[in-house]
PDB file of N, CA, C and O in Angstrom:
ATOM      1  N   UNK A   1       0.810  -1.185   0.000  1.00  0.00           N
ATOM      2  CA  UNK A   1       0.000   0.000   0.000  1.00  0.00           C
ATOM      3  C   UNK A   1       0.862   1.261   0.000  1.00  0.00           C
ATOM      4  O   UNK A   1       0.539   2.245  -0.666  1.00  0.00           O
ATOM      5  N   UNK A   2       1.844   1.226   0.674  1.00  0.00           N
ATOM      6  CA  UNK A   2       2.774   2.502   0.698  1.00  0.00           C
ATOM      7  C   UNK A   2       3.334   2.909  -0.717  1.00  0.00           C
ATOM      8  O   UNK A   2       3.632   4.069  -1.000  1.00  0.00           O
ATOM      9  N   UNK A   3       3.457   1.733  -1.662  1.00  0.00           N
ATOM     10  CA  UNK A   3       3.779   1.856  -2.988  1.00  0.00           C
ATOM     11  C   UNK A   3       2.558   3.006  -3.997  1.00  0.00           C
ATOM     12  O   UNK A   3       2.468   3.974  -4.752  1.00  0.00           O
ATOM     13  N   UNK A   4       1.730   1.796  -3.147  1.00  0.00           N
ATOM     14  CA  UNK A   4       0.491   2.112  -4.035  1.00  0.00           C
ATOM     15  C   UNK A   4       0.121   3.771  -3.798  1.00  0.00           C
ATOM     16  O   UNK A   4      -0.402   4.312  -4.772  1.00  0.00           O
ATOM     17  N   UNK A   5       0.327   4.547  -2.697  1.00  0.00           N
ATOM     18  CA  UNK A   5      -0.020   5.722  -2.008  1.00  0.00           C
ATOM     19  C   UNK A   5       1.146   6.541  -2.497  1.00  0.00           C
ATOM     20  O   UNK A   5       0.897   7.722  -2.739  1.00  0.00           O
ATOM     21  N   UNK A   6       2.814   5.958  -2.750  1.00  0.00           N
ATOM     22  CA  UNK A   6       3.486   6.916  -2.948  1.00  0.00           C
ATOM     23  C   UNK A   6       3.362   7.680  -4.783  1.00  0.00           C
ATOM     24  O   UNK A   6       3.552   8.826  -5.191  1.00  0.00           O
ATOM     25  N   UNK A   7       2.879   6.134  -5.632  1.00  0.00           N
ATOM     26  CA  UNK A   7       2.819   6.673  -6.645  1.00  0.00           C
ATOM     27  C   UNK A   7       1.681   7.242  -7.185  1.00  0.00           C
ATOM     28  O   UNK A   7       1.880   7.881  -8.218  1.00  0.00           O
ATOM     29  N   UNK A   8       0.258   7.180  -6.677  1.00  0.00           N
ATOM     30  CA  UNK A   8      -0.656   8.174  -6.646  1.00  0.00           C
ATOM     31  C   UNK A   8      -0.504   9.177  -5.801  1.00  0.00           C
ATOM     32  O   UNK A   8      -1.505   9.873  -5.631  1.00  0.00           O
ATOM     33  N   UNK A   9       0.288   9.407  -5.323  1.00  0.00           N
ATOM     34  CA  UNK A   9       0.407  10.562  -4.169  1.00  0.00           C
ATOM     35  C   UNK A   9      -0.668  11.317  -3.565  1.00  0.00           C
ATOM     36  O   UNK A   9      -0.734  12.521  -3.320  1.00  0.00           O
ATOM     37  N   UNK A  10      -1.827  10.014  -3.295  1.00  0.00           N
ATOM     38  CA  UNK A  10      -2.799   9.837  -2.249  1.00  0.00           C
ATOM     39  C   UNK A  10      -2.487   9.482  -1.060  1.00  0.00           C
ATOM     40  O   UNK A  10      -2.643   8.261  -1.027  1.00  0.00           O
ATOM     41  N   UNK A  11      -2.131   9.857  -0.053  1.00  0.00           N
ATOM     42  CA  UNK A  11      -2.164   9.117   1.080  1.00  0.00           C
ATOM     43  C   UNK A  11      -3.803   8.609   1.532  1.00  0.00           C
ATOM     44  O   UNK A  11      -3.705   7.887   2.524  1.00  0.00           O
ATOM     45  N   UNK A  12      -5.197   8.767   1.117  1.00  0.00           N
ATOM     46  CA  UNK A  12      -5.787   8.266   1.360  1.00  0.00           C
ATOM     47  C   UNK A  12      -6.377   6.947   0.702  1.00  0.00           C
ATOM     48  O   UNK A  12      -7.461   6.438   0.988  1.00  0.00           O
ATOM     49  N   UNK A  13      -4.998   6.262  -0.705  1.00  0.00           N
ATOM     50  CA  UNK A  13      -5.514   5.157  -1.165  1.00  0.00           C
ATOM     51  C   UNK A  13      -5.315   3.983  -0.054  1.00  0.00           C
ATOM     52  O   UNK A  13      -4.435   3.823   0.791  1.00  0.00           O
ATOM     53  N   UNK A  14      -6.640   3.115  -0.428  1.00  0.00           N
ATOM     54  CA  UNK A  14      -6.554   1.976   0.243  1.00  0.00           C
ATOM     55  C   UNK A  14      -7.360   1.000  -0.736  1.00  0.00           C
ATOM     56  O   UNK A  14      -7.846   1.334  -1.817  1.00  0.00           O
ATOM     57  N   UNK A  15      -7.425  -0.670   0.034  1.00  0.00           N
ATOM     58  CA  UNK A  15      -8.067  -1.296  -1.231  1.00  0.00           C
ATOM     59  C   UNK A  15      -9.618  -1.638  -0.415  1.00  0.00           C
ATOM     60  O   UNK A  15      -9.761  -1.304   0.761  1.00  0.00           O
ATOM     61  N   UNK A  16     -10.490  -2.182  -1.019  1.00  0.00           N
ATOM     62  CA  UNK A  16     -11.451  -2.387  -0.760  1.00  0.00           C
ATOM     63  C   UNK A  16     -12.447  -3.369  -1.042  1.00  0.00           C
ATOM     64  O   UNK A  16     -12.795  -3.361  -2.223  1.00  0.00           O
ATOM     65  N   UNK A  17     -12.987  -4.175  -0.348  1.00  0.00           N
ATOM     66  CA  UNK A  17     -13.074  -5.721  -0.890  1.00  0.00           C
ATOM     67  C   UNK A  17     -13.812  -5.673  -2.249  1.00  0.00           C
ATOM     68  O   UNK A  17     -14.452  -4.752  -2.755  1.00  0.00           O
ATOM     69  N   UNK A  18     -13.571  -6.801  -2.658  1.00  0.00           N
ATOM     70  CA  UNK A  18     -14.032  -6.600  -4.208  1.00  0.00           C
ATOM     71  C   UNK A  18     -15.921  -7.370  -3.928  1.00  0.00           C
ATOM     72  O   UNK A  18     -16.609  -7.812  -4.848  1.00  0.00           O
ATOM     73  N   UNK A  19     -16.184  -7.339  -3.006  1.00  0.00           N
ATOM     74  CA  UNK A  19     -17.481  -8.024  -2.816  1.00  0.00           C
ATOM     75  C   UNK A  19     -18.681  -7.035  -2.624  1.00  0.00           C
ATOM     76  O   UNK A  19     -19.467  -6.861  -1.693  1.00  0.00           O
ATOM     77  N   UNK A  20     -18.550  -6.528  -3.693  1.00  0.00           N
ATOM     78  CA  UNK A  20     -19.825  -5.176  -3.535  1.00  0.00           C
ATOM     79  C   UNK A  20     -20.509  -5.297  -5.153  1.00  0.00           C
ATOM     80  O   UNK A  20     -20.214  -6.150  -5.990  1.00  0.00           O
ATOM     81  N   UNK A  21     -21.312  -4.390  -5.272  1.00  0.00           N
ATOM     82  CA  UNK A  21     -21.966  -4.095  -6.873  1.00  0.00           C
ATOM     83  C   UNK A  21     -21.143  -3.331  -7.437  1.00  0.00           C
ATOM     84  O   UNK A  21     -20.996  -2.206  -6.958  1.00  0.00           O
ATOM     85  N   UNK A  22     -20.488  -3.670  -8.441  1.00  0.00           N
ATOM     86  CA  UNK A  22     -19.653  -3.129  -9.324  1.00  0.00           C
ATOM     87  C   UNK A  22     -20.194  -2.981 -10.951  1.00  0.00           C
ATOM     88  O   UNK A  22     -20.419  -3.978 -11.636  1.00  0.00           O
ATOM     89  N   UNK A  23     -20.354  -1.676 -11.424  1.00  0.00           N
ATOM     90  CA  UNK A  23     -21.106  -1.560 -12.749  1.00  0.00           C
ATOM     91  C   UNK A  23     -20.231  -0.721 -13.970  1.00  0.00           C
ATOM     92  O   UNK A  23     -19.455   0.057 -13.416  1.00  0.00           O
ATOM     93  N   UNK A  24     -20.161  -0.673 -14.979  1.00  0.00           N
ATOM     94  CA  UNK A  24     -20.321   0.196 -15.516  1.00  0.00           C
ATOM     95  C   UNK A  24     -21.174   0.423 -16.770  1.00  0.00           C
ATOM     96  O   UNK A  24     -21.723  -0.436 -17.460  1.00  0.00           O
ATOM     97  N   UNK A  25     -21.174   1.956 -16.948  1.00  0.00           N
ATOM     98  CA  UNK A  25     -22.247   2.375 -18.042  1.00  0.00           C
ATOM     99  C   UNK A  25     -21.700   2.995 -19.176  1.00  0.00           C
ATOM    100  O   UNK A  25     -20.782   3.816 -19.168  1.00  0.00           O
ATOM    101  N   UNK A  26     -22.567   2.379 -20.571  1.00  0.00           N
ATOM    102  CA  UNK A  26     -22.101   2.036 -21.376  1.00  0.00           C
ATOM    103  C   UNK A  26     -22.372   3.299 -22.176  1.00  0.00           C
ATOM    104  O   UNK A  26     -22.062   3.459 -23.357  1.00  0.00           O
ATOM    105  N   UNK A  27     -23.141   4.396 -21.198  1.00  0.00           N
ATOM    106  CA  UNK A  27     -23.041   6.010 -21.827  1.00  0.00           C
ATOM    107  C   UNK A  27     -24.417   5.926 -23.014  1.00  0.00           C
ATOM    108  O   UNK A  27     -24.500   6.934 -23.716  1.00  0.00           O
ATOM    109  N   UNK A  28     -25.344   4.964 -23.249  1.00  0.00           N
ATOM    110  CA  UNK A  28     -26.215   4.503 -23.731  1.00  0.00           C
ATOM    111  C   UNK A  28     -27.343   4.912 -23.454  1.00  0.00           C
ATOM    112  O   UNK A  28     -28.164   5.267 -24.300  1.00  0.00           O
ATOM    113  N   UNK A  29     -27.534   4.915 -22.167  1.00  0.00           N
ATOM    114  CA  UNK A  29     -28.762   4.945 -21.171  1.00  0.00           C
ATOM    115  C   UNK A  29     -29.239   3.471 -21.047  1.00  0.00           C
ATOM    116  O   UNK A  29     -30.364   3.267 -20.590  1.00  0.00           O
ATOM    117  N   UNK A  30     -28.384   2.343 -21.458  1.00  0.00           N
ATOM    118  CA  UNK A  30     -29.028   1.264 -21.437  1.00  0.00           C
ATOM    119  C   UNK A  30     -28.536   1.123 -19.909  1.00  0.00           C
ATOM    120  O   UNK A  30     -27.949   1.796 -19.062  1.00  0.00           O
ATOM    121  N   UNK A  31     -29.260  -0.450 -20.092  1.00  0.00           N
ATOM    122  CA  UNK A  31     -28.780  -1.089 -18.514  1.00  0.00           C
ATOM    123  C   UNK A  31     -27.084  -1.107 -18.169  1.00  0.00           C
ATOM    124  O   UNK A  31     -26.212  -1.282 -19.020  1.00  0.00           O
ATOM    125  N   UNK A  32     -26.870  -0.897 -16.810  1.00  0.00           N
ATOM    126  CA  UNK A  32     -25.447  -0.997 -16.661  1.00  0.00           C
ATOM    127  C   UNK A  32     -24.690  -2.336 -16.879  1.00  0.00           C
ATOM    128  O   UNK A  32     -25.407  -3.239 -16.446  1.00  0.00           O
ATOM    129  N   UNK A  33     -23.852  -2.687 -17.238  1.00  0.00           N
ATOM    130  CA  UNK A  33     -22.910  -3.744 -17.346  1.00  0.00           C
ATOM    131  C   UNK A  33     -22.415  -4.131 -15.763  1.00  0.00           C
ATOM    132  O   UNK A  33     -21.714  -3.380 -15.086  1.00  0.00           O
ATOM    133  N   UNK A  34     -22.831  -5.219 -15.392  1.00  0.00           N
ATOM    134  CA  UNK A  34     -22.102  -5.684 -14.447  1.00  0.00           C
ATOM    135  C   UNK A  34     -20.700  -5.966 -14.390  1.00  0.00           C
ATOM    136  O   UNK A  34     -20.400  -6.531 -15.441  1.00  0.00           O
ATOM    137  N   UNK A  35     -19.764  -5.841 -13.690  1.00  0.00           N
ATOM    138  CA  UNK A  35     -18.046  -6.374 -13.556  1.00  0.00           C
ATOM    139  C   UNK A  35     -18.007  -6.914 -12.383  1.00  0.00           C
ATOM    140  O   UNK A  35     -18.613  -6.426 -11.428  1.00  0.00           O
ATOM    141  N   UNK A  36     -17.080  -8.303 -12.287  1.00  0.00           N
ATOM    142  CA  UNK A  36     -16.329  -9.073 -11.481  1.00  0.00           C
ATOM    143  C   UNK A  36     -15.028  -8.535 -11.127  1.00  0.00           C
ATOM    144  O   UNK A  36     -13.962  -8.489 -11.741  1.00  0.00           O
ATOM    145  N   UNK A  37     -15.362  -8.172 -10.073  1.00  0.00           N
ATOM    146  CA  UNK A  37     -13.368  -7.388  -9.706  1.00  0.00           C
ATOM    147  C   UNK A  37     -13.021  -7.982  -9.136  1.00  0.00           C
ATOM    148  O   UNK A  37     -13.740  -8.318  -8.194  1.00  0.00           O
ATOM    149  N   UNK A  38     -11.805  -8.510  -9.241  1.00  0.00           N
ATOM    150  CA  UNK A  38     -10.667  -9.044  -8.270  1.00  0.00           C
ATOM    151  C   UNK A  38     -10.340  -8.054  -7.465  1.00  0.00           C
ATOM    152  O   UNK A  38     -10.374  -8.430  -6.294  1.00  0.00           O
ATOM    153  N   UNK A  39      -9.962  -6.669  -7.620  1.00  0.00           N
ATOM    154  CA  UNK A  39      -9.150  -5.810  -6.890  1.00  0.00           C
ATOM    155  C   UNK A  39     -10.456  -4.503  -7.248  1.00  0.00           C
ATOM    156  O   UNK A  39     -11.198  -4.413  -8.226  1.00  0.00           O
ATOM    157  N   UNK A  40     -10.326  -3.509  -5.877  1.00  0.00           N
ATOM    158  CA  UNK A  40     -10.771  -2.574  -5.919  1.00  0.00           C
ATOM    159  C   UNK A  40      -9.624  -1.897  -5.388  1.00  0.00           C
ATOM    160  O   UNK A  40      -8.797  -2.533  -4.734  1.00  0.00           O
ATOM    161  N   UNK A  41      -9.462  -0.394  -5.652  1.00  0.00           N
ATOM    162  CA  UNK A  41      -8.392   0.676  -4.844  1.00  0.00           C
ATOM    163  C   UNK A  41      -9.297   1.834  -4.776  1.00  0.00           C
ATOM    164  O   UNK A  41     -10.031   2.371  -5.606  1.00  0.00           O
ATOM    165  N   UNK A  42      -9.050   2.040  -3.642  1.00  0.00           N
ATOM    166  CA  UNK A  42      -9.916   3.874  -3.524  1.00  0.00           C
ATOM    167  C   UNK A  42      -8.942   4.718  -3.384  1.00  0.00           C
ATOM    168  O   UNK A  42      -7.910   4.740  -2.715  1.00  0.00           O
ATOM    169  N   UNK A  43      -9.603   5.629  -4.365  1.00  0.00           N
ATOM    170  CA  UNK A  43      -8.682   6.995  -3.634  1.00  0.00           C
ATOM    171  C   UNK A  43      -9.125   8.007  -3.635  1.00  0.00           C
ATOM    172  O   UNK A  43      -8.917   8.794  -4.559  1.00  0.00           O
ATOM    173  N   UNK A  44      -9.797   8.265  -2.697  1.00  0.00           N
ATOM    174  CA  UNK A  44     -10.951   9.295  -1.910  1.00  0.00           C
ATOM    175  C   UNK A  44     -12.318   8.573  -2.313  1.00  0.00           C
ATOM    176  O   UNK A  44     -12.724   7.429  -2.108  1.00  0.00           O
ATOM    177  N   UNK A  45     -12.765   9.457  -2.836  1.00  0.00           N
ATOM    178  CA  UNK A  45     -14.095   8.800  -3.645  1.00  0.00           C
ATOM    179  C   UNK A  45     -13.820   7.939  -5.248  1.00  0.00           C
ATOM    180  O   UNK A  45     -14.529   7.086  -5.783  1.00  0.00           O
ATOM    181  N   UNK A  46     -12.709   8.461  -5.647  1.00  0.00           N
ATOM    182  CA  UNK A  46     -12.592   7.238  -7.103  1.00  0.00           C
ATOM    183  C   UNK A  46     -11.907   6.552  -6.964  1.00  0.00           C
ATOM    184  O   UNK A  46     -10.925   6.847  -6.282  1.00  0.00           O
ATOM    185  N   UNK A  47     -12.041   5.145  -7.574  1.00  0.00           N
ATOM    186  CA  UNK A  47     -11.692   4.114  -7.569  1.00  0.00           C
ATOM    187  C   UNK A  47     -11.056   3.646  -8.908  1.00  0.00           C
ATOM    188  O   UNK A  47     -11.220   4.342  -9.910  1.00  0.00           O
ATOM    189  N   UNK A  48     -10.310   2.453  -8.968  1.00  0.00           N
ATOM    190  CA  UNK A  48      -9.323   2.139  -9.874  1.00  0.00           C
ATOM    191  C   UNK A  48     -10.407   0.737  -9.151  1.00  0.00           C
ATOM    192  O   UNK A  48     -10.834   0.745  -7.997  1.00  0.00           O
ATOM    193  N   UNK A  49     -10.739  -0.685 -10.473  1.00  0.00           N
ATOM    194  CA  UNK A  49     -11.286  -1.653 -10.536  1.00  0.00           C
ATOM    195  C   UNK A  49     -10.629  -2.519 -11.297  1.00  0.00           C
ATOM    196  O   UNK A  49     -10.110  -2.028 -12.300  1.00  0.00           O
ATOM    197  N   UNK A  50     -10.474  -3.816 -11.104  1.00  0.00           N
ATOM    198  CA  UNK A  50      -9.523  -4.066 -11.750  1.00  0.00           C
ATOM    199  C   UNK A  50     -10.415  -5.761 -12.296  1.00  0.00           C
ATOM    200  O   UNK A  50     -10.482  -6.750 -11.566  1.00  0.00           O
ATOM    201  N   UNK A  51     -10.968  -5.672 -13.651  1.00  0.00           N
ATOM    202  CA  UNK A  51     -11.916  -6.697 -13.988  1.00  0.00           C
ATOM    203  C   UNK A  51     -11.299  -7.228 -15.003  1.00  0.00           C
ATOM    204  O   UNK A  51     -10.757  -6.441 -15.779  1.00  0.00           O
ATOM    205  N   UNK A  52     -11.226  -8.420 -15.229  1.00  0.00           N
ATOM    206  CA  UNK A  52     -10.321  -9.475 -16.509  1.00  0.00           C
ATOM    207  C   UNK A  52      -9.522  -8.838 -16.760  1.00  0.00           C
ATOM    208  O   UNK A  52      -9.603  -8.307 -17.867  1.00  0.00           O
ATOM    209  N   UNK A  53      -8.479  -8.567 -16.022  1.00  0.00           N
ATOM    210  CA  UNK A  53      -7.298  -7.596 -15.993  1.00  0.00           C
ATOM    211  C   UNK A  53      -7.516  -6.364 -16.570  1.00  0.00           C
ATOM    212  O   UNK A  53      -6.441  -5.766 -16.610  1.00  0.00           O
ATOM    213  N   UNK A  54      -8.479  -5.661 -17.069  1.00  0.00           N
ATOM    214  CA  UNK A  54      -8.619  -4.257 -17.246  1.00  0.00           C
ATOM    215  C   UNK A  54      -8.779  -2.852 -16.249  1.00  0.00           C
ATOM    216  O   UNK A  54      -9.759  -2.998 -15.517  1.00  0.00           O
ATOM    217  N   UNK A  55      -8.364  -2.066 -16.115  1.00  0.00           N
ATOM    218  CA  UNK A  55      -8.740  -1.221 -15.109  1.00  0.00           C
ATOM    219  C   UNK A  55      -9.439  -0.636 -15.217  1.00  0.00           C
ATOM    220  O   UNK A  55      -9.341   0.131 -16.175  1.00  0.00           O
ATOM    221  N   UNK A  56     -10.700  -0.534 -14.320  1.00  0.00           N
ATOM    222  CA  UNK A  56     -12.105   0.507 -15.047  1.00  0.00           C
ATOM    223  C   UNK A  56     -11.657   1.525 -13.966  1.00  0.00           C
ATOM    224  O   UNK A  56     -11.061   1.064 -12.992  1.00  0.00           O
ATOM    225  N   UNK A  57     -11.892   2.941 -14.037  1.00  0.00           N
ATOM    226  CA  UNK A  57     -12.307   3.718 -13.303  1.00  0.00           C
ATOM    227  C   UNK A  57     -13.540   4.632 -12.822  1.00  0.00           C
ATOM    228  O   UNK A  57     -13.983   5.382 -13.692  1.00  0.00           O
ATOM    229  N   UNK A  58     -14.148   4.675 -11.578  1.00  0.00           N
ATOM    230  CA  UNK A  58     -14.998   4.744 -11.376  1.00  0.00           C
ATOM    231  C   UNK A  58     -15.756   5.779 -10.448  1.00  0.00           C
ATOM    232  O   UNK A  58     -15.071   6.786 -10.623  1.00  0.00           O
ATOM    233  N   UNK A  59     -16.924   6.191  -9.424  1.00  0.00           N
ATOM    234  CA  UNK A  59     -17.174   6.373  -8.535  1.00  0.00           C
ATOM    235  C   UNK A  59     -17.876   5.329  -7.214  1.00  0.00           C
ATOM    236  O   UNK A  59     -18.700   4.415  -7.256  1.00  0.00           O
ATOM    237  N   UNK A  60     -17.314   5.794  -6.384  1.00  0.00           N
ATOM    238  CA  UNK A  60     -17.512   4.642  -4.957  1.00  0.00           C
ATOM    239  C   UNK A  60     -18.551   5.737  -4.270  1.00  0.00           C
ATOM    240  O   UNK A  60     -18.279   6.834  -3.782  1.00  0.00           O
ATOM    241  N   UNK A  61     -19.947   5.013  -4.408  1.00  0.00           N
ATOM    242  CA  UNK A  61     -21.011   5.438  -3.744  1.00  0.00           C
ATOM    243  C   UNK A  61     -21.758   5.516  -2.928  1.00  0.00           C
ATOM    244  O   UNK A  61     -22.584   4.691  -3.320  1.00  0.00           O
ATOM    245  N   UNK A  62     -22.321   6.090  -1.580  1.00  0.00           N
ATOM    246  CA  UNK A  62     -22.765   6.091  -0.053  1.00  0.00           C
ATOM    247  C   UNK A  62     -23.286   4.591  -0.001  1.00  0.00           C
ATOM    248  O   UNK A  62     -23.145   4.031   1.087  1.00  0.00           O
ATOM    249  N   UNK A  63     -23.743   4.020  -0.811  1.00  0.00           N
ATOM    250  CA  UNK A  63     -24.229   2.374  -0.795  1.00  0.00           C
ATOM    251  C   UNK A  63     -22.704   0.932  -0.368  1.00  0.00           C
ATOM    252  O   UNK A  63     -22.598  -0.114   0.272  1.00  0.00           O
ATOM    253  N   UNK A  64     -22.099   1.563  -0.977  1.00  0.00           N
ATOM    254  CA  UNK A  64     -20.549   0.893  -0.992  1.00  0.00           C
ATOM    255  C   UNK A  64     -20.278   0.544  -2.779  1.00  0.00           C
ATOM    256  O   UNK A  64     -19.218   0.132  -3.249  1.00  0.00           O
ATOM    257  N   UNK A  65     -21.596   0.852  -3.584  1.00  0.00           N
ATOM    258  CA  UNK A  65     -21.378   0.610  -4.896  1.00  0.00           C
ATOM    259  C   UNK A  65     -20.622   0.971  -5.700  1.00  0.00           C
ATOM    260  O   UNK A  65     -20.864   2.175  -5.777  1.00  0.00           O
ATOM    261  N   UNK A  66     -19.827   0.747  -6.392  1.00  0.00           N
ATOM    262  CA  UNK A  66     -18.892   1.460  -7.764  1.00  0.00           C
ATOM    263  C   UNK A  66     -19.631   1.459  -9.076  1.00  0.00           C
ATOM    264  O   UNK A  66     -19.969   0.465  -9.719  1.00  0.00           O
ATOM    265  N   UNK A  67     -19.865   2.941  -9.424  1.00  0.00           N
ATOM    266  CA  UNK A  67     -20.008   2.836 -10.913  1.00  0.00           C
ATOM    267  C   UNK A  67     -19.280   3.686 -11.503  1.00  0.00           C
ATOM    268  O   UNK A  67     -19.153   4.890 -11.283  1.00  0.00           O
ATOM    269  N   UNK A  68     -18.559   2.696 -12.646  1.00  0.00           N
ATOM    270  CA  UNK A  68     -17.422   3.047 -13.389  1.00  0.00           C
ATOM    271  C   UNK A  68     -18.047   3.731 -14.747  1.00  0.00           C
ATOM    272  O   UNK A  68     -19.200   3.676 -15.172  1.00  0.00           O
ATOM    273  N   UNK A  69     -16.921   4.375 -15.266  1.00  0.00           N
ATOM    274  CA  UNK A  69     -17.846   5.219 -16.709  1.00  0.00           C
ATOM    275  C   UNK A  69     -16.444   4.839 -17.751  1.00  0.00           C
ATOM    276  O   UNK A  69     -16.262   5.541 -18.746  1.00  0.00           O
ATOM    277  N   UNK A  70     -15.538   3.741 -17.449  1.00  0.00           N
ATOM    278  CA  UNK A  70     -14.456   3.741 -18.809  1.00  0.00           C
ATOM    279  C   UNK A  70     -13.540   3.072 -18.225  1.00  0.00           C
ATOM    280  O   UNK A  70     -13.064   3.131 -17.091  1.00  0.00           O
ATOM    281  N   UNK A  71     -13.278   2.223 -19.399  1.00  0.00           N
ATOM    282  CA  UNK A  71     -11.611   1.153 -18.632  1.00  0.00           C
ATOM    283  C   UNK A  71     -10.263   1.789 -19.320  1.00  0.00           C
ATOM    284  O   UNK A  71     -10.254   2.181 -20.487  1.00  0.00           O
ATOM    285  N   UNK A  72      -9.088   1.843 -18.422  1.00  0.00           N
ATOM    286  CA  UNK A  72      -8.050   2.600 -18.897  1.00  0.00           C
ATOM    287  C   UNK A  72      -7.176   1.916 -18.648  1.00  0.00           C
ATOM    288  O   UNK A  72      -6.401   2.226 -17.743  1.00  0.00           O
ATOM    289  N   UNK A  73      -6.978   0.425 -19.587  1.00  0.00           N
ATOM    290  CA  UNK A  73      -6.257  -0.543 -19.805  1.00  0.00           C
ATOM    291  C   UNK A  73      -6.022  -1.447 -18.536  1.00  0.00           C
ATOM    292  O   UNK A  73      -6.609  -1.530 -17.457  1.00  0.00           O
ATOM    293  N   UNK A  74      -4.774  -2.188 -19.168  1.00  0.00           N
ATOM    294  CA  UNK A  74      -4.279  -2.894 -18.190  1.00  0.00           C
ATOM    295  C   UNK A  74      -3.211  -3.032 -17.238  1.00  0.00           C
ATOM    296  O   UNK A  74      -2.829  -3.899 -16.452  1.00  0.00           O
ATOM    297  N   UNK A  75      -2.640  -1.143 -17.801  1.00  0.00           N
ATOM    298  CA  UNK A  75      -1.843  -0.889 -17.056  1.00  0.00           C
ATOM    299  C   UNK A  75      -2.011   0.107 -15.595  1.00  0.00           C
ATOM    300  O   UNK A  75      -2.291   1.301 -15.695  1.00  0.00           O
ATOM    301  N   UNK A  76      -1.818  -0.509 -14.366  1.00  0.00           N
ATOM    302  CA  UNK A  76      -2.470  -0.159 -13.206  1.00  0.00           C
ATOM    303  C   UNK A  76      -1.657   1.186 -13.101  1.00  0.00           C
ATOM    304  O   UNK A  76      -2.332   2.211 -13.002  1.00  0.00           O
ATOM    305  N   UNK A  77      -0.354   1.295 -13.112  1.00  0.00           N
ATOM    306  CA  UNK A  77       0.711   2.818 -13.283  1.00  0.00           C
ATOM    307  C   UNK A  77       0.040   4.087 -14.292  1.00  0.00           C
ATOM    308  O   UNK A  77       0.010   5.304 -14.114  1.00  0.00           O
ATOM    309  N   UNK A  78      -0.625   2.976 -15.749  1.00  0.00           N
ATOM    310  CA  UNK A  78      -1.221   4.484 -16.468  1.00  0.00           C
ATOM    311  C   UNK A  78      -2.795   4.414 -15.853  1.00  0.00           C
ATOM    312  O   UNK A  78      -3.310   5.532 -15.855  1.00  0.00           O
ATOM    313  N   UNK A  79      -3.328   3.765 -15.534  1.00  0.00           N
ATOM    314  CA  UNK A  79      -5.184   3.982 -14.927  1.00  0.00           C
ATOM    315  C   UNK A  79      -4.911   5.254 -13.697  1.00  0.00           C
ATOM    316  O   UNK A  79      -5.651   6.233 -13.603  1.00  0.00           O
ATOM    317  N   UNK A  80      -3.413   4.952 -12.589  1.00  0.00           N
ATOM    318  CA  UNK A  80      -3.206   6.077 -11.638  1.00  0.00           C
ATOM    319  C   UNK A  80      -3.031   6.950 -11.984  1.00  0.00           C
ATOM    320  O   UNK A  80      -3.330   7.908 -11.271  1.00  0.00           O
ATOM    321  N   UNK A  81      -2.427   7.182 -13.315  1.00  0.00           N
ATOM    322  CA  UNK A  81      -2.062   8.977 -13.467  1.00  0.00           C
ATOM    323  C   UNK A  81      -2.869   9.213 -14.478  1.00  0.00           C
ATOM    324  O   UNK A  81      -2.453   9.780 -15.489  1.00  0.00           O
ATOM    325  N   UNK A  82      -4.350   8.744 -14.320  1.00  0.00           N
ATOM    326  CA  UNK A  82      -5.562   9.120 -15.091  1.00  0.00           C
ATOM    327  C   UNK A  82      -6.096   9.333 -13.877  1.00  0.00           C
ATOM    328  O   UNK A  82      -7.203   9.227 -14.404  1.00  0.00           O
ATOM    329  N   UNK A  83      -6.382   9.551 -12.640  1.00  0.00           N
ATOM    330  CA  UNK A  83      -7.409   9.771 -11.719  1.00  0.00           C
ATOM    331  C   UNK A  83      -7.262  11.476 -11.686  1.00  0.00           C
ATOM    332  O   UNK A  83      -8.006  12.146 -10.970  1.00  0.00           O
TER     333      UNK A  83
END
């Protein structure tokens, strides 16, 4: 985690179980897409998700829900210096 905090230079990232509703939207207005995350990371309110190795980024919502609006690969170093 100290890694993870020094190179977002969040000190408030942490991870967060991946056992919640995780969505994203497909900007459609259709129904949201469900995702399976292995890994969640917060950092403050946005989140980095990490589903069939892609990184979605997202918002983490008063429910504990994430809804993501776009995946920004599979590299976890470039998804951080997209937040």
């Amino acid at each position: 985690m100290d890694r993870l905090r020094a190179h977002s230079g969040d000190a408030r990232a942490v991870p967060l179980s991946p056992d919640r509703h995780v969505y994203v939207e497909d900007g459609s207005g259709g129904d949201p897409e469900p995702l399976r995350p292995s890994y969640v990371l917060a950092f403050g309110e946005l989140c980095l998700v990490d589903h069939d190795g892609e990184w979605y980024m997202g918002s983490l919502h008063d429910d504990g829900s994430v809804g993501c609006w776009a995946a920004y690969g599979a590299d976890l170093a470039e998804a951080i210096r997209n937040l």
